[in-house]
Amino acid sequence: MAEKESFITKLEKGRAEFAYRCVEEAKQTFQGESKKQKEYKSYVKKIPSMVLSNGLGQTLAFVKAKSERGNAYDLIYKQLTEYMKSNHTTRISMPQDEDDLVRWVISENSEKYRYITQEILAFLQWLKRFAEGLIEEEEE
């Protein structure tokens, strides 16, 4: 039992560390652009509910469609791709030679698709927590 708890703790710690680095990257990328930081934070908060209501494939397609070089959606899509290629995931990870997250996700069988959805939702929870804590709201 302790071995399983250790594995779960290690998994969550890896997700948390990766998410923290992603939010720090967003702050650095959008340094001096509070509007883009606010958008990043807002999108990170909205994407999990989009996944739950529309499905992962449709949500990723939406994020990719909204991506423009240098905007918050573009950064989030890249971060999700990097996370799924990282060694912080369990059971399944995106092949290193794959370059399109949406294509990879929708090509998987239903069992793997459900697992990928759970993995991305777990990661997004950490991303959301850190975005809420590290990206300051503008004083109005």
mmCIF file with all atom_site columns, C-alpha atoms in Angstrom:
data_model
loop_
_atom_site.group_PDB
_atom_site.id
_atom_site.type_symbol
_atom_site.label_atom_id
_atom_site.label_alt_id
_atom_site.label_comp_id
_atom_site.label_asym_id
_atom_site.label_entity_id
_atom_site.label_seq_id
_atom_site.pdbx_PDB_ins_code
_atom_site.Cartn_x
_atom_site.Cartn_y
_atom_site.Cartn_z
_atom_site.occupancy
_atom_site.B_iso_or_equiv
_atom_site.pdbx_formal_charge
_atom_site.auth_seq_id
_atom_site.auth_comp_id
_atom_site.auth_asym_id
_atom_site.auth_atom_id
_atom_site.pdbx_PDB_model_num
ATOM 1   C CA . MET A 1 1   ? 0.000   0.000  0.000   1.00 0.00 ? 1   MET A CA 1
ATOM 2   C CA . ALA A 1 2   ? 2.801   2.438  0.871   1.00 0.00 ? 2   ALA A CA 1
ATOM 3   C CA . GLU A 1 3   ? 4.404   1.711  -2.507  1.00 0.00 ? 3   GLU A CA 1
ATOM 4   C CA . LYS A 1 4   ? 1.208   2.727  -4.319  1.00 0.00 ? 4   LYS A CA 1
ATOM 5   C CA . GLU A 1 5   ? 0.880   5.902  -2.265  1.00 0.00 ? 5   GLU A CA 1
ATOM 6   C CA . SER A 1 6   ? 4.477   6.726  -3.077  1.00 0.00 ? 6   SER A CA 1
ATOM 7   C CA . PHE A 1 7   ? 3.767   6.315  -6.795  1.00 0.00 ? 7   PHE A CA 1
ATOM 8   C CA . ILE A 1 8   ? 0.681   8.541  -6.607  1.00 0.00 ? 8   ILE A CA 1
ATOM 9   C CA . THR A 1 9   ? 2.581   11.144 -4.599  1.00 0.00 ? 9   THR A CA 1
ATOM 10  C CA . LYS A 1 10  ? 5.421   11.082 -7.133  1.00 0.00 ? 10  LYS A CA 1
ATOM 11  C CA . LEU A 1 11  ? 2.953   11.427 -10.009 1.00 0.00 ? 11  LEU A CA 1
ATOM 12  C CA . GLU A 1 12  ? 1.187   14.415 -8.442  1.00 0.00 ? 12  GLU A CA 1
ATOM 13  C CA . LYS A 1 13  ? 4.507   16.020 -7.558  1.00 0.00 ? 13  LYS A CA 1
ATOM 14  C CA . GLY A 1 14  ? 5.636   15.682 -11.175 1.00 0.00 ? 14  GLY A CA 1
ATOM 15  C CA . ARG A 1 15  ? 2.411   17.225 -12.447 1.00 0.00 ? 15  ARG A CA 1
ATOM 16  C CA . ALA A 1 16  ? 2.710   20.066 -9.956  1.00 0.00 ? 16  ALA A CA 1
ATOM 17  C CA . GLU A 1 17  ? 6.333   20.815 -10.861 1.00 0.00 ? 17  GLU A CA 1
ATOM 18  C CA . PHE A 1 18  ? 5.565   20.799 -14.574 1.00 0.00 ? 18  PHE A CA 1
ATOM 19  C CA . ALA A 1 19  ? 2.504   23.035 -14.104 1.00 0.00 ? 19  ALA A CA 1
ATOM 20  C CA . TYR A 1 20  ? 4.478   25.474 -11.960 1.00 0.00 ? 20  TYR A CA 1
ATOM 21  C CA . ARG A 1 21  ? 7.133   25.771 -14.677 1.00 0.00 ? 21  ARG A CA 1
ATOM 22  C CA . CYS A 1 22  ? 4.398   26.336 -17.279 1.00 0.00 ? 22  CYS A CA 1
ATOM 23  C CA . VAL A 1 23  ? 2.827   29.210 -15.346 1.00 0.00 ? 23  VAL A CA 1
ATOM 24  C CA . GLU A 1 24  ? 6.258   30.740 -14.749 1.00 0.00 ? 24  GLU A CA 1
ATOM 25  C CA . GLU A 1 25  ? 6.872   30.429 -18.504 1.00 0.00 ? 25  GLU A CA 1
ATOM 26  C CA . ALA A 1 26  ? 3.573   32.219 -19.180 1.00 0.00 ? 26  ALA A CA 1
ATOM 27  C CA . LYS A 1 27  ? 4.508   35.027 -16.792 1.00 0.00 ? 27  LYS A CA 1
ATOM 28  C CA . GLN A 1 28  ? 7.905   35.372 -18.478 1.00 0.00 ? 28  GLN A CA 1
ATOM 29  C CA . THR A 1 29  ? 6.501   35.134 -22.027 1.00 0.00 ? 29  THR A CA 1
ATOM 30  C CA . PHE A 1 30  ? 3.832   37.738 -21.317 1.00 0.00 ? 30  PHE A CA 1
ATOM 31  C CA . GLN A 1 31  ? 5.967   39.897 -19.020 1.00 0.00 ? 31  GLN A CA 1
ATOM 32  C CA . GLY A 1 32  ? 4.683   43.460 -19.126 1.00 0.00 ? 32  GLY A CA 1
ATOM 33  C CA . GLU A 1 33  ? 1.518   42.326 -20.935 1.00 0.00 ? 33  GLU A CA 1
ATOM 34  C CA . SER A 1 34  ? -1.010  42.023 -18.148 1.00 0.00 ? 34  SER A CA 1
ATOM 35  C CA . LYS A 1 35  ? -3.862  41.518 -20.628 1.00 0.00 ? 35  LYS A CA 1
ATOM 36  C CA . LYS A 1 36  ? -2.201  38.393 -22.061 1.00 0.00 ? 36  LYS A CA 1
ATOM 37  C CA . GLN A 1 37  ? -1.386  37.101 -18.565 1.00 0.00 ? 37  GLN A CA 1
ATOM 38  C CA . LYS A 1 38  ? -5.023  37.595 -17.589 1.00 0.00 ? 38  LYS A CA 1
ATOM 39  C CA . GLU A 1 39  ? -6.149  35.779 -20.751 1.00 0.00 ? 39  GLU A CA 1
ATOM 40  C CA . TYR A 1 40  ? -3.811  32.873 -19.993 1.00 0.00 ? 40  TYR A CA 1
ATOM 41  C CA . LYS A 1 41  ? -5.222  32.605 -16.490 1.00 0.00 ? 41  LYS A CA 1
ATOM 42  C CA . SER A 1 42  ? -8.807  32.836 -17.740 1.00 0.00 ? 42  SER A CA 1
ATOM 43  C CA . TYR A 1 43  ? -8.330  30.210 -20.467 1.00 0.00 ? 43  TYR A CA 1
ATOM 44  C CA . VAL A 1 44  ? -6.604  27.783 -18.099 1.00 0.00 ? 44  VAL A CA 1
ATOM 45  C CA . LYS A 1 45  ? -9.602  28.096 -15.778 1.00 0.00 ? 45  LYS A CA 1
ATOM 46  C CA . LYS A 1 46  ? -12.155 27.546 -18.594 1.00 0.00 ? 46  LYS A CA 1
ATOM 47  C CA . ILE A 1 47  ? -10.560 24.675 -20.497 1.00 0.00 ? 47  ILE A CA 1
ATOM 48  C CA . PRO A 1 48  ? -11.336 21.894 -17.950 1.00 0.00 ? 48  PRO A CA 1
ATOM 49  C CA . SER A 1 49  ? -15.076 22.626 -18.106 1.00 0.00 ? 49  SER A CA 1
ATOM 50  C CA . MET A 1 50  ? -14.869 22.707 -21.902 1.00 0.00 ? 50  MET A CA 1
ATOM 51  C CA . VAL A 1 51  ? -13.271 19.241 -21.835 1.00 0.00 ? 51  VAL A CA 1
ATOM 52  C CA . LEU A 1 52  ? -16.020 17.918 -19.581 1.00 0.00 ? 52  LEU A CA 1
ATOM 53  C CA . SER A 1 53  ? -18.853 19.349 -21.672 1.00 0.00 ? 53  SER A CA 1
ATOM 54  C CA . ASN A 1 54  ? -17.467 18.985 -25.220 1.00 0.00 ? 54  ASN A CA 1
ATOM 55  C CA . GLY A 1 55  ? -14.845 16.256 -24.958 1.00 0.00 ? 55  GLY A CA 1
ATOM 56  C CA . LEU A 1 56  ? -11.073 16.441 -25.160 1.00 0.00 ? 56  LEU A CA 1
ATOM 57  C CA . GLY A 1 57  ? -10.762 16.220 -28.944 1.00 0.00 ? 57  GLY A CA 1
ATOM 58  C CA . GLN A 1 58  ? -13.177 19.073 -29.602 1.00 0.00 ? 58  GLN A CA 1
ATOM 59  C CA . THR A 1 59  ? -11.629 21.227 -26.885 1.00 0.00 ? 59  THR A CA 1
ATOM 60  C CA . LEU A 1 60  ? -8.106  20.718 -28.201 1.00 0.00 ? 60  LEU A CA 1
ATOM 61  C CA . ALA A 1 61  ? -9.320  21.470 -31.727 1.00 0.00 ? 61  ALA A CA 1
ATOM 62  C CA . PHE A 1 62  ? -10.867 24.710 -30.425 1.00 0.00 ? 62  PHE A CA 1
ATOM 63  C CA . VAL A 1 63  ? -7.674  25.704 -28.578 1.00 0.00 ? 63  VAL A CA 1
ATOM 64  C CA . LYS A 1 64  ? -5.583  24.937 -31.653 1.00 0.00 ? 64  LYS A CA 1
ATOM 65  C CA . ALA A 1 65  ? -7.960  26.919 -33.904 1.00 0.00 ? 65  ALA A CA 1
ATOM 66  C CA . LYS A 1 66  ? -7.744  29.940 -31.565 1.00 0.00 ? 66  LYS A CA 1
ATOM 67  C CA . SER A 1 67  ? -3.944  29.709 -31.423 1.00 0.00 ? 67  SER A CA 1
ATOM 68  C CA . GLU A 1 68  ? -2.062  32.521 -33.062 1.00 0.00 ? 68  GLU A CA 1
ATOM 69  C CA . ARG A 1 69  ? 1.651   33.020 -32.736 1.00 0.00 ? 69  ARG A CA 1
ATOM 70  C CA . GLY A 1 70  ? 2.290   34.606 -29.362 1.00 0.00 ? 70  GLY A CA 1
ATOM 71  C CA . ASN A 1 71  ? -1.190  34.389 -27.853 1.00 0.00 ? 71  ASN A CA 1
ATOM 72  C CA . ALA A 1 72  ? -2.290  32.575 -24.690 1.00 0.00 ? 72  ALA A CA 1
ATOM 73  C CA . TYR A 1 73  ? -4.073  29.732 -26.512 1.00 0.00 ? 73  TYR A CA 1
ATOM 74  C CA . ASP A 1 74  ? -0.894  29.026 -28.489 1.00 0.00 ? 74  ASP A CA 1
ATOM 75  C CA . LEU A 1 75  ? 1.162   28.789 -25.304 1.00 0.00 ? 75  LEU A CA 1
ATOM 76  C CA . ILE A 1 76  ? -1.397  26.545 -23.574 1.00 0.00 ? 76  ILE A CA 1
ATOM 77  C CA . TYR A 1 77  ? -1.537  24.192 -26.580 1.00 0.00 ? 77  TYR A CA 1
ATOM 78  C CA . LYS A 1 78  ? 2.274   23.959 -26.641 1.00 0.00 ? 78  LYS A CA 1
ATOM 79  C CA . GLN A 1 79  ? 2.378   23.327 -22.876 1.00 0.00 ? 79  GLN A CA 1
ATOM 80  C CA . LEU A 1 80  ? -0.239  20.569 -23.072 1.00 0.00 ? 80  LEU A CA 1
ATOM 81  C CA . THR A 1 81  ? 1.743   18.955 -25.895 1.00 0.00 ? 81  THR A CA 1
ATOM 82  C CA . GLU A 1 82  ? 4.989   19.171 -23.907 1.00 0.00 ? 82  GLU A CA 1
ATOM 83  C CA . TYR A 1 83  ? 3.297   17.739 -20.844 1.00 0.00 ? 83  TYR A CA 1
ATOM 84  C CA . MET A 1 84  ? 1.922   14.750 -22.743 1.00 0.00 ? 84  MET A CA 1
ATOM 85  C CA . LYS A 1 85  ? 5.407   14.095 -24.157 1.00 0.00 ? 85  LYS A CA 1
ATOM 86  C CA . SER A 1 86  ? 7.013   14.357 -20.717 1.00 0.00 ? 86  SER A CA 1
ATOM 87  C CA . ASN A 1 87  ? 7.836   11.569 -18.286 1.00 0.00 ? 87  ASN A CA 1
ATOM 88  C CA . HIS A 1 88  ? 5.369   13.016 -15.765 1.00 0.00 ? 88  HIS A CA 1
ATOM 89  C CA . THR A 1 89  ? 2.436   11.125 -17.253 1.00 0.00 ? 89  THR A CA 1
ATOM 90  C CA . THR A 1 90  ? 1.574   7.510  -16.502 1.00 0.00 ? 90  THR A CA 1
ATOM 91  C CA . ARG A 1 91  ? 0.591   4.568  -18.671 1.00 0.00 ? 91  ARG A CA 1
ATOM 92  C CA . ILE A 1 92  ? 0.674   6.541  -21.910 1.00 0.00 ? 92  ILE A CA 1
ATOM 93  C CA . SER A 1 93  ? 2.546   9.490  -23.269 1.00 0.00 ? 93  SER A CA 1
ATOM 94  C CA . MET A 1 94  ? 2.662   11.179 -26.618 1.00 0.00 ? 94  MET A CA 1
ATOM 95  C CA . PRO A 1 95  ? 5.397   9.864  -28.935 1.00 0.00 ? 95  PRO A CA 1
ATOM 96  C CA . GLN A 1 96  ? 8.336   12.265 -29.194 1.00 0.00 ? 96  GLN A CA 1
ATOM 97  C CA . ASP A 1 97  ? 8.146   12.248 -32.995 1.00 0.00 ? 97  ASP A CA 1
ATOM 98  C CA . GLU A 1 98  ? 4.449   13.241 -33.016 1.00 0.00 ? 98  GLU A CA 1
ATOM 99  C CA . ASP A 1 99  ? 3.983   16.973 -33.558 1.00 0.00 ? 99  ASP A CA 1
ATOM 100 C CA . ASP A 1 100 ? 0.204   17.411 -33.394 1.00 0.00 ? 100 ASP A CA 1
ATOM 101 C CA . LEU A 1 101 ? -1.578  16.836 -30.083 1.00 0.00 ? 101 LEU A CA 1
ATOM 102 C CA . VAL A 1 102 ? -5.086  16.826 -31.581 1.00 0.00 ? 102 VAL A CA 1
ATOM 103 C CA . ARG A 1 103 ? -4.184  14.305 -34.273 1.00 0.00 ? 103 ARG A CA 1
ATOM 104 C CA . TRP A 1 104 ? -2.556  12.015 -31.702 1.00 0.00 ? 104 TRP A CA 1
ATOM 105 C CA . VAL A 1 105 ? -5.469  12.232 -29.248 1.00 0.00 ? 105 VAL A CA 1
ATOM 106 C CA . ILE A 1 106 ? -8.201  11.520 -31.775 1.00 0.00 ? 106 ILE A CA 1
ATOM 107 C CA . SER A 1 107 ? -6.247  8.639  -33.315 1.00 0.00 ? 107 SER A CA 1
ATOM 108 C CA . GLU A 1 108 ? -6.132  6.686  -30.027 1.00 0.00 ? 108 GLU A CA 1
ATOM 109 C CA . ASN A 1 109 ? -8.674  3.996  -29.114 1.00 0.00 ? 109 ASN A CA 1
ATOM 110 C CA . SER A 1 110 ? -11.458 4.858  -26.678 1.00 0.00 ? 110 SER A CA 1
ATOM 111 C CA . GLU A 1 111 ? -9.686  3.397  -23.631 1.00 0.00 ? 111 GLU A CA 1
ATOM 112 C CA . LYS A 1 112 ? -6.527  5.450  -24.240 1.00 0.00 ? 112 LYS A CA 1
ATOM 113 C CA . TYR A 1 113 ? -8.623  8.496  -25.160 1.00 0.00 ? 113 TYR A CA 1
ATOM 114 C CA . ARG A 1 114 ? -10.357 8.342  -21.758 1.00 0.00 ? 114 ARG A CA 1
ATOM 115 C CA . TYR A 1 115 ? -7.017  7.966  -19.980 1.00 0.00 ? 115 TYR A CA 1
ATOM 116 C CA . ILE A 1 116 ? -5.511  10.908 -21.891 1.00 0.00 ? 116 ILE A CA 1
ATOM 117 C CA . THR A 1 117 ? -8.560  12.977 -20.932 1.00 0.00 ? 117 THR A CA 1
ATOM 118 C CA . GLN A 1 118 ? -8.076  12.119 -17.239 1.00 0.00 ? 118 GLN A CA 1
ATOM 119 C CA . GLU A 1 119 ? -4.362  12.901 -17.456 1.00 0.00 ? 119 GLU A CA 1
ATOM 120 C CA . ILE A 1 120 ? -4.879  16.279 -19.105 1.00 0.00 ? 120 ILE A CA 1
ATOM 121 C CA . LEU A 1 121 ? -7.642  17.205 -16.646 1.00 0.00 ? 121 LEU A CA 1
ATOM 122 C CA . ALA A 1 122 ? -5.380  16.321 -13.691 1.00 0.00 ? 122 ALA A CA 1
ATOM 123 C CA . PHE A 1 123 ? -2.596  18.460 -15.161 1.00 0.00 ? 123 PHE A CA 1
ATOM 124 C CA . LEU A 1 124 ? -4.985  21.353 -15.871 1.00 0.00 ? 124 LEU A CA 1
ATOM 125 C CA . GLN A 1 125 ? -6.071  21.340 -12.217 1.00 0.00 ? 125 GLN A CA 1
ATOM 126 C CA . TRP A 1 126 ? -2.484  22.063 -11.187 1.00 0.00 ? 126 TRP A CA 1
ATOM 127 C CA . LEU A 1 127 ? -2.079  24.617 -13.963 1.00 0.00 ? 127 LEU A CA 1
ATOM 128 C CA . LYS A 1 128 ? -5.253  26.385 -12.805 1.00 0.00 ? 128 LYS A CA 1
ATOM 129 C CA . ARG A 1 129 ? -4.115  26.452 -9.158  1.00 0.00 ? 129 ARG A CA 1
ATOM 130 C CA . PHE A 1 130 ? -0.747  27.946 -10.003 1.00 0.00 ? 130 PHE A CA 1
ATOM 131 C CA . ALA A 1 131 ? -2.192  30.444 -12.480 1.00 0.00 ? 131 ALA A CA 1
ATOM 132 C CA . GLU A 1 132 ? -4.617  31.643 -9.803  1.00 0.00 ? 132 GLU A CA 1
ATOM 133 C CA . GLY A 1 133 ? -1.805  31.986 -7.287  1.00 0.00 ? 133 GLY A CA 1
ATOM 134 C CA . LEU A 1 134 ? 1.021   33.335 -9.421  1.00 0.00 ? 134 LEU A CA 1
ATOM 135 C CA . ILE A 1 135 ? -0.657  35.610 -11.955 1.00 0.00 ? 135 ILE A CA 1
ATOM 136 C CA . GLU A 1 136 ? -1.795  38.742 -10.216 1.00 0.00 ? 136 GLU A CA 1
ATOM 137 C CA . GLU A 1 137 ? -5.024  40.481 -11.093 1.00 0.00 ? 137 GLU A CA 1
ATOM 138 C CA . GLU A 1 138 ? -4.846  44.072 -12.213 1.00 0.00 ? 138 GLU A CA 1
ATOM 139 C CA . GLU A 1 139 ? -6.009  46.591 -9.671  1.00 0.00 ? 139 GLU A CA 1
ATOM 140 C CA . GLU A 1 140 ? -8.995  48.419 -11.097 1.00 0.00 ? 140 GLU A CA 1
#
